[in-house]
Short mmCIF file of C-alpha atoms and ligand atoms in Angstrom, two decimals:
data_model
loop_
_atom_site.label_atom_id
_atom_site.label_comp_id
_atom_site.label_asym_id
_atom_site.label_seq_id
_atom_site.Cartn_x
_atom_site.Cartn_y
_atom_site.Cartn_z
CA UNK A 1 126.28 127.69 67.66
CA UNK A 2 122.98 126.65 66.15
CA UNK A 3 124.61 124.53 63.50
CA UNK A 4 125.83 121.35 65.17
CA UNK A 5 127.42 119.67 62.16
CA UNK A 6 128.88 122.36 59.93
CA UNK A 7 129.56 121.52 56.30
CA UNK A 8 132.33 123.75 55.00
CA UNK A 9 134.47 124.10 51.93
CA UNK A 10 137.86 125.80 52.09
CA UNK A 11 139.19 127.25 48.84
CA UNK A 12 142.59 128.83 48.39
CA UNK A 13 145.76 128.79 46.36
CA UNK A 14 148.36 126.10 46.88
CA UNK A 15 150.32 127.17 49.95
CA UNK A 16 147.52 129.35 51.31
CA UNK A 17 147.45 127.15 54.39
CA UNK A 18 144.28 125.27 53.49
CA UNK A 19 145.60 121.91 54.69
CA UNK A 20 146.75 123.12 58.10
CA UNK A 21 143.79 125.36 58.74
CA UNK A 22 141.12 122.95 57.55
CA UNK A 23 142.59 120.29 59.84
CA UNK A 24 142.40 122.66 62.79
CA UNK A 25 138.89 123.80 61.88
CA UNK A 26 137.67 120.22 61.63
CA UNK A 27 139.14 119.49 65.09
CA UNK A 28 137.68 122.64 66.52
CA UNK A 29 134.14 121.90 65.32
CA UNK A 30 134.40 118.15 65.82
CA UNK A 31 133.76 117.26 62.18
CA UNK A 32 135.76 115.33 59.59
CA UNK A 33 138.58 116.78 57.53
CA UNK A 34 138.17 115.55 53.97
CA UNK A 35 141.20 116.26 51.79
CA UNK A 36 141.44 114.82 48.29
CA UNK A 37 145.19 115.58 48.19
CA UNK A 38 145.75 113.64 51.45
CA UNK A 39 143.71 110.71 50.16
CA UNK A 40 145.76 110.55 46.97
CA UNK A 41 149.07 110.83 48.84
CA UNK A 42 148.10 108.10 51.28
CA UNK A 43 147.11 105.78 48.44
CA UNK A 44 150.30 106.60 46.54
CA UNK A 45 152.45 105.88 49.61
CA UNK A 46 150.69 102.52 49.95
CA UNK A 47 151.49 101.86 46.30
CA UNK A 48 147.94 100.98 45.23
CA UNK A 49 147.31 101.07 41.46
CA UNK A 50 144.88 103.87 42.00
CA UNK A 51 147.35 105.85 44.12
CA UNK A 52 150.16 105.43 41.63
CA UNK A 53 147.94 106.66 38.82
CA UNK A 54 146.96 109.74 40.80
CA UNK A 55 150.63 110.35 41.65
CA UNK A 56 151.57 110.69 37.99
CA UNK A 57 149.23 113.65 37.67
CA UNK A 58 150.20 115.13 41.01
CA UNK A 59 153.94 115.06 40.40
CA UNK A 60 153.43 116.85 37.09
CA UNK A 61 151.38 119.52 38.82
CA UNK A 62 148.30 118.45 36.86
CA UNK A 63 144.82 117.93 38.17
CA UNK A 64 143.74 114.35 38.66
CA UNK A 65 140.91 113.69 36.14
CA UNK A 66 137.42 114.57 37.33
CA UNK A 67 136.04 110.99 37.09
CA UNK A 68 138.65 109.78 39.56
CA UNK A 69 138.29 112.64 42.04
CA UNK A 70 134.51 112.68 41.93
CA UNK A 71 134.50 108.90 42.48
CA UNK A 72 136.68 109.29 45.57
CA UNK A 73 134.41 112.00 46.98
CA UNK A 74 131.33 109.97 46.24
CA UNK A 75 132.79 107.05 48.20
CA UNK A 76 133.70 109.11 51.23
CA UNK A 77 130.66 111.37 51.47
CA UNK A 78 128.31 108.89 53.10
CA UNK A 79 125.46 109.70 55.50
CA UNK A 80 127.13 107.64 58.26
CA UNK A 81 130.33 109.66 57.75
CA UNK A 82 131.03 113.25 56.77
CA UNK A 83 127.60 113.86 55.22
CA UNK A 84 125.70 113.32 58.44
CA UNK A 85 128.46 114.30 60.83
CA UNK A 86 129.72 117.44 59.13
CA UNK A 87 132.97 118.14 57.27
CA UNK A 88 135.63 120.56 56.21
CA UNK A 89 136.36 119.88 52.57
CA UNK A 90 139.91 120.72 51.49
CA UNK A 91 141.07 120.54 47.86
CA UNK A 92 137.67 119.72 46.43
CA UNK A 93 135.99 121.13 44.40
CA UNK A 94 138.70 122.48 42.16
CA UNK A 95 136.79 122.88 38.88
CA UNK A 96 133.31 124.14 38.08
CA UNK A 97 132.35 120.65 37.03
CA UNK A 98 133.47 119.31 40.42
CA UNK A 99 131.44 122.02 42.19
CA UNK A 100 128.30 120.90 40.37
CA UNK A 101 129.10 117.26 41.08
CA UNK A 102 129.53 118.08 44.75
CA UNK A 103 126.03 119.57 44.85
CA UNK A 104 124.72 116.33 43.40
CA UNK A 105 126.71 114.09 45.78
CA UNK A 106 125.70 115.97 48.93
CA UNK A 107 122.07 116.55 47.89
CA UNK A 108 119.96 116.94 51.04
CA UNK A 109 123.00 118.08 53.06
CA UNK A 110 123.67 121.56 51.67
CA UNK A 111 126.85 123.50 52.42
CA UNK A 112 126.75 126.11 55.16
CA UNK A 113 129.77 128.12 54.12
CA UNK A 114 132.54 128.34 51.54
CA UNK A 115 135.67 130.17 52.65
CA UNK A 116 138.14 131.60 50.19
CA UNK A 117 141.42 131.73 52.11
CA UNK A 118 143.20 134.52 50.32
CA UNK A 119 146.98 134.71 50.05
CA UNK A 120 148.69 136.55 47.18
CA UNK A 121 150.67 134.57 44.63
CA UNK A 122 154.06 136.09 45.60
CA UNK A 123 153.70 134.87 49.17
CA UNK A 124 152.59 131.31 48.45
CA UNK A 125 155.72 130.61 46.41
CA UNK A 126 157.94 131.14 49.45
CA UNK A 127 155.69 129.10 51.65
CA UNK A 128 155.63 126.13 49.29
CA UNK A 129 159.41 126.19 48.82
CA UNK A 130 159.81 125.73 52.59
CA UNK A 131 156.92 123.33 53.07
CA UNK A 132 157.64 119.89 54.55
CA UNK A 133 154.95 117.26 55.13
CA UNK A 134 154.69 114.11 57.28
CA UNK A 135 154.57 111.09 54.97
CA UNK A 136 152.34 109.29 57.37
CA UNK A 137 149.74 111.70 58.81
CA UNK A 138 150.25 114.60 56.37
CA UNK A 139 150.87 117.15 59.08
CA UNK A 140 152.40 120.24 57.52
CA UNK A 141 155.65 121.87 58.75
CA UNK A 142 157.96 124.54 57.43
CA UNK A 143 161.79 124.59 57.32
CA UNK A 144 161.60 127.53 59.72
CA UNK A 145 159.32 125.61 62.07
CA UNK A 146 160.39 121.94 61.89
CA UNK A 147 159.35 119.07 64.16
CA UNK A 148 161.16 118.91 67.52
CA UNK A 149 163.35 115.87 66.76
CA UNK A 150 165.27 115.27 63.62
CA UNK A 151 162.43 115.57 61.09
CA UNK A 152 160.28 112.98 62.82
CA UNK A 153 156.65 114.10 63.02
CA UNK A 154 155.60 115.46 66.44
CA UNK A 155 152.21 113.81 66.05
CA UNK A 156 153.05 110.34 64.76
CA UNK A 157 156.87 110.08 64.43
CA UNK A 158 156.49 109.62 60.66
CA UNK A 159 159.18 110.94 58.32
CA UNK A 160 158.75 114.61 57.49
CA UNK A 161 159.95 115.49 53.98
CA UNK A 162 159.35 117.63 50.94
CA UNK A 163 156.41 116.60 48.79
CA UNK A 164 157.33 115.20 45.37
CA UNK A 165 155.01 117.72 43.73
CA UNK A 166 156.47 120.77 45.47
CA UNK A 167 159.04 121.40 42.72
CA UNK A 168 159.14 124.85 41.19
CA UNK A 169 157.72 123.73 37.83
CA UNK A 170 154.88 121.75 39.36
CA UNK A 171 153.99 124.64 41.66
CA UNK A 172 153.94 127.09 38.72
CA UNK A 173 151.64 124.76 36.88
CA UNK A 174 149.31 124.27 39.85
CA UNK A 175 149.03 128.02 40.42
CA UNK A 176 148.21 128.54 36.76
CA UNK A 177 145.56 125.84 36.91
CA UNK A 178 144.19 127.42 40.07
CA UNK A 179 143.58 130.73 38.28
CA UNK A 180 142.01 129.03 35.31
CA UNK A 181 139.99 126.20 36.85
CA UNK A 182 139.36 127.08 40.48
CA UNK A 183 138.80 130.85 40.50
CA UNK A 184 135.50 130.43 38.55
CA UNK A 185 134.18 128.39 41.51
CA UNK A 186 134.51 131.44 43.73
CA UNK A 187 131.89 133.13 41.57
CA UNK A 188 129.69 130.03 41.58
CA UNK A 189 129.51 130.10 45.39
CA UNK A 190 129.25 133.88 45.61
CA UNK A 191 126.11 133.78 43.45
CA UNK A 192 124.66 131.26 45.89
CA UNK A 193 125.38 133.49 48.87
CA UNK A 194 127.79 130.97 50.41
CA UNK A 195 131.12 132.71 49.95
CA UNK A 196 133.24 134.51 52.54
CA UNK A 197 136.72 135.87 51.92
CA UNK A 198 139.27 135.47 54.72
CA UNK A 199 142.72 137.03 54.70
CA UNK A 200 145.23 134.17 54.91
CA UNK A 201 148.31 136.36 55.45
CA UNK A 202 149.77 136.34 58.95
CA UNK A 203 150.62 133.94 61.76
CA UNK A 204 148.84 130.58 61.68
CA UNK A 205 147.03 131.24 64.97
CA UNK A 206 145.89 134.63 63.84
CA UNK A 207 144.47 133.24 60.59
CA UNK A 208 142.80 130.42 62.50
CA UNK A 209 141.02 132.91 64.75
CA UNK A 210 139.72 134.78 61.72
CA UNK A 211 138.40 131.52 60.30
CA UNK A 212 136.65 130.47 63.49
CA UNK A 213 135.10 133.92 63.74
CA UNK A 214 133.52 133.83 60.27
CA UNK A 215 132.25 130.32 60.93
CA UNK A 216 130.61 131.32 64.20
CA UNK A 217 129.09 134.41 62.56
CA UNK A 218 127.58 132.20 59.91
CA UNK A 219 126.33 129.45 62.21
CA UNK A 220 124.87 131.43 65.08
P1 ADP B 1 147.87 121.71 46.65
O1 ADP B 1 146.71 122.53 47.12
O2 ADP B 1 149.18 122.23 47.10
O3 ADP B 1 147.83 121.43 45.18
P2 ADP B 1 146.64 119.22 47.52
O4 ADP B 1 147.17 118.33 48.58
O5 ADP B 1 145.31 119.82 47.72
O6 ADP B 1 147.78 120.32 47.39
O7 ADP B 1 146.63 118.44 46.13
C1 ADP B 1 147.75 117.82 45.60
C2 ADP B 1 147.46 117.29 44.19
O8 ADP B 1 146.40 116.32 44.24
C3 ADP B 1 146.96 118.32 43.19
O9 ADP B 1 148.01 119.04 42.60
C4 ADP B 1 146.21 117.44 42.19
O10 ADP B 1 147.08 116.79 41.33
C5 ADP B 1 145.57 116.40 43.07
N1 ADP B 1 144.21 116.82 43.48
C6 ADP B 1 143.79 117.06 44.74
N2 ADP B 1 142.49 117.43 44.76
C7 ADP B 1 142.09 117.43 43.46
C8 ADP B 1 140.87 117.75 42.80
N3 ADP B 1 139.78 118.14 43.47
N4 ADP B 1 140.82 117.65 41.45
C9 ADP B 1 141.89 117.25 40.76
N5 ADP B 1 143.08 116.96 41.30
C10 ADP B 1 143.19 117.03 42.64
ZN1 ZN B 2 152.78 112.54 61.22
#
């Protein structure tokens, strides 16, 4: 691979498997996984003022306002961190404005690839209904594939539970916002020659292999 520190963005509907797959990709390529959703959940669990504010939007299925999200990205995208070392960005950008802001924030460290992880709407509903997440490390499970012991996370022993924003109404709202706010970004990246579509339907391992393959094709 000629690209030692890949800088990737993963787009995809809620429940497409972005969180799980971007974590695995980051591990695989030895770069940082940067997830705005995880950052907000961690802050909310710690009860910081900032986290609690973000949680109000999240639980309603709304987007957290751009100023807040862009601020968080600006703080984490530093040359000594993900900027210089490479990253898989998960959950950001989510609006056209955020995509433009990202270009500004990472100026000098352009993206190598944007992957649209494609899973049809009908399928993501089922996945989200069964989704369970570790409160502590955010590892994602499913009711059909729970942790080994009594809903304690296999990685960190944290409590594995349903996310507060995985209610039916909030999910409906997030999917609607995805079509309206996030789909236009796909076009933005396609015009820049950065976009690749990957089929997100199938077993996790199978999808992961597809993802690694498109990355290697792009980087070598
Ligand atoms: P999902 O993809 O299932 O919505 P995430 O963990 O990516 O899960 O995000 C959870 C919530 O965090 C979102 O519904 C939204 O409220 C907030 N959020 C995360 N990233 C962003 C973003 N880039 N812009 C606005 N809100 C965001
Ligand atoms: Zn955990």
